[in-house]
Amino acid sequence: MAGRAPSRRAAVLREMGLGPLWRLRTQGAQRLDEEVGEGGWEGGGERGAEAPPGAALAGVEAAHVVPRPLVADAPSPSAAAASSPALTVHGFPEQRPAGRRSAEAAAGDIAPYADSARSARIATLGWDELEEDIRQCRACVLCERRRQAVPGVGDRQARWMLVGEGPGAEEDQRGEPFVGQAGRLLDNMLAAIGLRRGEDVYIGNAVKCRPPHNRTPERAELAACRPYLERQIALVQPRLLVALGRPAAQALLDREIAISAARGKLFDHGGVPVVVTYHPAYLLRNPRDKAKAWEDLCFARRFMARAAANG
């Protein structure tokens, strides 16, 4: 590839300190220019430089780095009767909820905790009223130990809306989601697919206050914040929701879900397609799964491109 002029995106990514981590080395070291330009999510500066320890993805050479087939493996007859993907959203499979749910699945629902009167009131709020209501909220125990609530940040008319789990320590101090190490990784992930925080992207969390010791939010806490998340979605009117991690997916889909089983599928939230992937904090602890998250981002980007082409 010597002598090839770098693309504009490559130059931007190198300025941001992003290295060439994502490559497909099958059949003549074929490059992923159309997927990631010349950059990755983090790592070495110069083109071709070795990635820093822990950043390189073992097994990427053999992995299929574009999203896996859009239709899941054929389910068993009983599973197919309960829930079957349908090619209904711009040619992408939409995963529809099962018609009948088991007691175990119903136990994971957060809807039974909802306060209908409070939800109805929140559904009428504009942006300024909504954010003030979030800051003053005392609907669950998370308010007792917070420094401040963290409403959300970004383009209020974005096509992309990203939903995380909840604020961490730094977010609790600064009042903005994804500002710590996980936030820097998220910014790199967005840059890799040509997006930027605040530009056509809105970022929020399933819960607006930090859970003690960054524990996983409980169902009652997810339910207390759910009217706020619903109102944010209604105000933003995104074309795509991206659930970052299991609690975010649970909040959006109102049921227990496994990230490994949900990847590569489209779900529905009130008419808005939902893509499920890993939380950046998880990827920091498990860097080998960055390849899977990259597949998910490519899947989401291709859906958005097809949706735009179809109007």
Coordinates of C-alpha atoms in Angstrom, one line a residue:
M1 CA 0.0 0.0 0.0
A2 CA 3.1 2.3 -0.1
G3 CA 2.5 5.5 -1.8
R4 CA -1.2 5.5 -1.4
A5 CA -2.5 8.9 -0.4
P6 CA -4.3 8.6 3.0
S7 CA -8.0 9.3 3.1
R8 CA -9.3 12.4 4.9
R9 CA -10.8 10.1 7.6
A10 CA -7.4 8.4 8.0
A11 CA -5.7 11.8 8.6
V12 CA -8.4 12.7 11.1
L13 CA -8.1 9.4 13.0
R14 CA -4.3 9.7 13.1
E15 CA -4.6 13.2 14.6
M16 CA -6.8 11.7 17.3
G17 CA -4.2 9.1 18.1
L18 CA -6.0 6.1 16.6
G19 CA -4.0 3.3 15.2
P20 CA -4.6 0.7 12.4
L21 CA -6.0 -2.1 14.6
W22 CA -8.9 -3.3 12.4
R23 CA -7.7 -5.3 9.5
L24 CA -9.0 -8.3 7.7
R25 CA -6.0 -10.6 6.8
T26 CA -7.7 -13.1 4.6
Q27 CA -7.0 -13.6 0.9
G28 CA -4.1 -11.3 0.4
A29 CA -4.4 -9.1 3.5
Q30 CA -7.5 -7.4 2.3
R31 CA -8.0 -4.0 4.0
L32 CA -11.2 -2.7 5.6
D33 CA -11.0 0.8 4.1
E34 CA -14.7 1.0 3.4
E35 CA -15.5 0.0 7.0
V36 CA -13.0 1.8 9.2
G37 CA -10.9 4.0 6.9
E38 CA -7.3 3.5 8.2
G39 CA -7.9 3.8 11.9
G40 CA -8.9 1.8 14.9
W41 CA -10.3 2.7 18.3
E42 CA -7.1 3.2 20.2
G43 CA -3.4 2.7 19.8
G44 CA -0.3 3.4 17.8
G45 CA 0.1 6.6 15.8
E46 CA 1.9 5.9 12.5
R47 CA 0.3 3.7 9.9
G48 CA 1.5 0.2 10.3
A49 CA 2.8 0.8 13.8
E50 CA 2.4 -2.0 16.3
A51 CA -0.6 -1.7 18.6
P52 CA 0.1 -1.1 22.3
P53 CA 0.1 -4.2 24.6
G54 CA -3.4 -5.4 25.3
A55 CA -4.9 -3.5 22.4
A56 CA -4.2 -5.9 19.6
L57 CA -7.0 -8.4 19.0
A58 CA -5.8 -12.0 19.0
G59 CA -7.7 -13.9 16.4
V60 CA -8.8 -11.0 14.3
E61 CA -6.9 -12.4 11.3
A62 CA -9.1 -15.4 11.3
A63 CA -12.3 -13.6 12.4
H64 CA -14.9 -12.4 9.9
V65 CA -14.6 -8.7 10.8
V66 CA -17.7 -7.6 9.0
P67 CA -21.0 -8.3 10.7
R68 CA -22.0 -11.9 10.8
P69 CA -25.0 -13.1 8.6
L70 CA -28.0 -11.0 9.3
V71 CA -30.3 -13.9 9.8
A72 CA -29.6 -16.0 12.9
D73 CA -29.1 -19.8 12.8
A74 CA -32.3 -21.7 12.2
P75 CA -34.1 -22.0 15.5
S76 CA -35.8 -25.1 16.8
P77 CA -39.6 -25.4 15.9
S78 CA -40.6 -24.4 19.4
A79 CA -38.3 -21.4 19.3
A80 CA -39.5 -20.4 15.9
A81 CA -43.1 -20.5 17.1
A82 CA -42.3 -18.2 20.0
S83 CA -40.2 -15.7 18.1
S84 CA -38.9 -15.5 14.6
P85 CA -36.9 -12.7 12.9
A86 CA -38.6 -11.0 10.0
L87 CA -37.0 -9.0 7.2
T88 CA -39.1 -5.9 7.8
V89 CA -36.8 -3.0 8.5
H90 CA -35.0 -1.9 5.3
G91 CA -34.1 -5.5 4.6
F92 CA -32.6 -6.1 8.1
P93 CA -34.0 -8.8 10.4
E94 CA -36.2 -7.4 13.2
Q95 CA -36.3 -9.6 16.3
R96 CA -39.9 -9.6 17.6
P97 CA -40.8 -10.4 21.2
A98 CA -42.3 -13.7 21.9
G99 CA -46.1 -13.9 22.1
R100 CA -46.1 -15.8 25.4
R101 CA -43.5 -15.4 28.0
S102 CA -42.3 -17.8 30.7
A103 CA -42.4 -16.9 34.4
E104 CA -38.6 -16.7 34.4
A105 CA -38.6 -14.2 31.6
A106 CA -41.4 -12.1 33.1
A107 CA -39.4 -11.9 36.3
G108 CA -36.9 -9.8 34.5
D109 CA -39.4 -7.2 33.3
I110 CA -39.1 -3.7 34.8
A111 CA -42.6 -2.5 33.7
P112 CA -44.4 -3.7 36.9
Y113 CA -42.4 -1.1 38.9
A114 CA -43.6 1.8 36.8
D115 CA -45.7 4.7 38.3
S116 CA -48.2 5.5 35.6
A117 CA -49.2 9.0 37.0
R118 CA -45.5 10.0 37.2
S119 CA -44.8 8.6 33.8
A120 CA -47.7 10.5 32.3
R121 CA -46.4 13.8 33.8
I122 CA -42.9 13.2 32.6
A123 CA -44.2 12.5 29.1
T124 CA -45.4 16.1 28.8
L125 CA -42.1 17.8 29.7
G126 CA -39.9 19.7 27.3
W127 CA -36.1 19.5 27.3
D128 CA -35.4 22.1 30.0
E129 CA -38.2 20.9 32.3
L130 CA -37.1 17.3 31.8
E131 CA -33.5 17.9 32.7
E132 CA -34.5 19.9 35.8
D133 CA -36.9 17.1 36.8
I134 CA -34.0 14.6 36.5
R135 CA -31.7 16.6 38.6
Q136 CA -34.4 16.9 41.3
C137 CA -35.6 13.3 41.1
R138 CA -35.8 11.3 44.3
A139 CA -37.8 8.4 43.0
C140 CA -35.4 5.7 44.0
V141 CA -32.5 5.1 46.5
L142 CA -29.8 6.1 44.0
C143 CA -30.6 9.8 44.8
E144 CA -29.3 9.3 48.3
R145 CA -25.6 9.0 47.5
R146 CA -25.3 10.9 44.2
R147 CA -23.3 14.1 43.8
Q148 CA -25.6 15.1 40.9
A149 CA -27.9 13.4 38.4
V150 CA -26.6 13.0 34.8
P151 CA -29.4 13.7 32.3
G152 CA -27.7 13.2 29.0
V153 CA -25.7 15.1 26.4
G154 CA -25.6 15.6 22.6
D155 CA -27.5 16.6 19.6
R156 CA -31.2 16.8 20.5
Q157 CA -32.3 16.0 17.0
A158 CA -29.8 13.2 16.4
R159 CA -30.4 10.2 14.2
W160 CA -28.2 8.1 16.5
M161 CA -29.0 7.7 20.2
L162 CA -26.7 5.7 22.4
V163 CA -27.9 4.4 25.8
G164 CA -25.5 3.3 28.5
E165 CA -26.0 1.8 31.9
G166 CA -25.5 4.6 34.4
P167 CA -23.0 7.3 35.5
G168 CA -19.6 6.3 37.0
A169 CA -17.6 8.3 39.5
E170 CA -16.3 10.9 37.0
E171 CA -19.7 11.3 35.4
D172 CA -21.2 11.8 38.9
Q173 CA -18.8 14.6 39.5
R174 CA -19.0 16.3 36.1
G175 CA -22.7 15.7 35.3
E176 CA -22.1 14.3 31.8
P177 CA -22.3 10.7 30.6
F178 CA -19.2 8.9 29.3
V179 CA -16.4 11.3 30.3
G180 CA -14.0 8.8 31.9
Q181 CA -11.8 6.2 30.3
A182 CA -14.9 4.4 28.9
G183 CA -16.0 7.7 27.5
R184 CA -12.7 8.1 25.6
L185 CA -13.1 4.7 24.2
L186 CA -16.7 5.4 23.1
D187 CA -15.5 8.6 21.4
N188 CA -12.9 6.5 19.5
M189 CA -15.6 4.0 18.6
L190 CA -17.8 6.8 17.2
A191 CA -14.9 8.3 15.3
A192 CA -14.1 4.9 13.7
I193 CA -17.5 5.0 11.9
G194 CA -17.4 8.7 11.1
L195 CA -19.4 10.0 14.1
R196 CA -18.6 12.5 16.8
R197 CA -20.1 13.2 20.2
G198 CA -22.6 16.0 19.9
E199 CA -23.0 15.8 16.1
D200 CA -25.9 13.6 15.1
V201 CA -25.4 11.6 18.3
Y202 CA -27.3 11.9 21.6
I203 CA -25.9 9.9 24.6
G204 CA -27.9 9.0 27.7
N205 CA -28.0 6.3 30.4
A206 CA -30.7 3.9 31.6
V207 CA -30.3 5.3 35.1
K208 CA -29.4 8.9 35.7
C209 CA -27.7 8.6 39.1
R210 CA -24.6 6.6 39.9
P211 CA -25.2 3.2 41.6
P212 CA -23.0 2.7 44.6
H213 CA -19.6 1.2 43.7
N214 CA -20.8 1.2 40.1
R215 CA -22.9 -1.9 40.7
T216 CA -25.5 -3.0 38.1
P217 CA -28.7 -1.0 38.5
E218 CA -31.6 -3.0 40.0
R219 CA -34.9 -3.4 38.2
A220 CA -36.7 -0.9 40.5
E221 CA -34.0 1.7 39.7
L222 CA -34.3 1.1 36.0
A223 CA -38.0 1.4 36.2
A224 CA -37.8 4.7 38.2
C225 CA -35.6 6.2 35.4
R226 CA -37.5 4.6 32.5
P227 CA -40.0 7.5 32.0
Y228 CA -37.0 9.9 31.6
L229 CA -35.4 7.6 29.0
E230 CA -38.7 7.3 27.2
R231 CA -39.2 11.0 27.1
Q232 CA -35.6 11.6 25.8
I233 CA -36.3 9.1 23.0
A234 CA -39.6 10.8 22.2
L235 CA -37.9 14.3 22.1
V236 CA -34.8 13.2 20.1
Q237 CA -36.8 10.9 17.7
P238 CA -33.7 8.9 16.7
R239 CA -33.5 6.7 13.7
L240 CA -31.5 4.1 15.7
L241 CA -31.0 3.2 19.4
V242 CA -27.8 1.6 20.4
A243 CA -27.9 -0.2 23.7
L244 CA -24.5 -0.3 25.3
G245 CA -24.5 -3.3 27.7
R246 CA -27.1 -5.6 29.2
P247 CA -28.8 -3.1 31.6
A248 CA -29.4 -0.6 28.8
A249 CA -30.8 -3.4 26.6
Q250 CA -33.0 -4.5 29.5
A251 CA -34.3 -1.0 29.9
L252 CA -35.1 -0.5 26.2
L253 CA -36.5 -4.0 25.6
D254 CA -38.2 -4.5 29.0
R255 CA -36.9 -8.0 29.5
E256 CA -33.7 -9.9 30.4
I257 CA -31.4 -10.3 27.5
A258 CA -27.9 -11.8 26.8
I259 CA -25.6 -9.6 24.8
S260 CA -24.0 -12.6 23.1
A261 CA -27.5 -13.8 21.8
A262 CA -28.7 -10.3 20.9
R263 CA -25.8 -9.2 18.7
G264 CA -26.4 -9.0 15.0
K265 CA -30.1 -8.5 15.3
L266 CA -32.5 -5.6 15.2
F267 CA -35.0 -5.2 18.0
D268 CA -37.8 -2.7 18.3
H269 CA -38.6 -0.1 20.9
G270 CA -41.8 1.8 20.1
G271 CA -41.1 1.7 16.4
V272 CA -37.4 2.6 16.7
P273 CA -34.9 -0.1 15.8
V274 CA -32.5 -1.1 18.5
V275 CA -29.0 -2.6 18.1
V276 CA -27.4 -4.2 21.2
T277 CA -23.6 -4.3 21.8
Y278 CA -21.1 -4.3 24.6
H279 CA -20.5 -1.4 27.0
P280 CA -17.2 0.4 26.6
A281 CA -16.3 -0.3 30.2
Y282 CA -16.7 -4.0 29.5
L283 CA -14.5 -3.7 26.5
L284 CA -11.7 -2.1 28.6
R285 CA -11.8 -5.2 30.8
N286 CA -12.2 -7.6 27.9
P287 CA -10.3 -6.1 24.9
R288 CA -10.6 -9.2 22.8
D289 CA -14.3 -8.5 22.5
K290 CA -13.6 -5.2 20.7
A291 CA -13.7 -7.2 17.5
K292 CA -17.3 -8.2 18.2
A293 CA -18.2 -4.6 19.1
W294 CA -16.7 -3.5 15.9
E295 CA -18.9 -5.9 14.0
D296 CA -21.9 -4.4 15.8
L297 CA -21.0 -0.9 14.9
C298 CA -20.6 -1.9 11.2
F299 CA -24.0 -3.6 11.4
A300 CA -25.5 -0.4 12.8
R301 CA -23.8 1.8 10.2
R302 CA -25.0 -0.4 7.4
F303 CA -28.5 -0.3 8.7
M304 CA -28.4 3.5 8.9
A305 CA -27.0 3.7 5.4
R306 CA -29.7 1.5 4.0
A307 CA -32.4 3.4 5.9
A308 CA -31.2 6.7 4.5
A309 CA -31.1 5.2 1.0
N310 CA -34.7 4.0 1.4
G311 CA -35.9 7.4 2.7

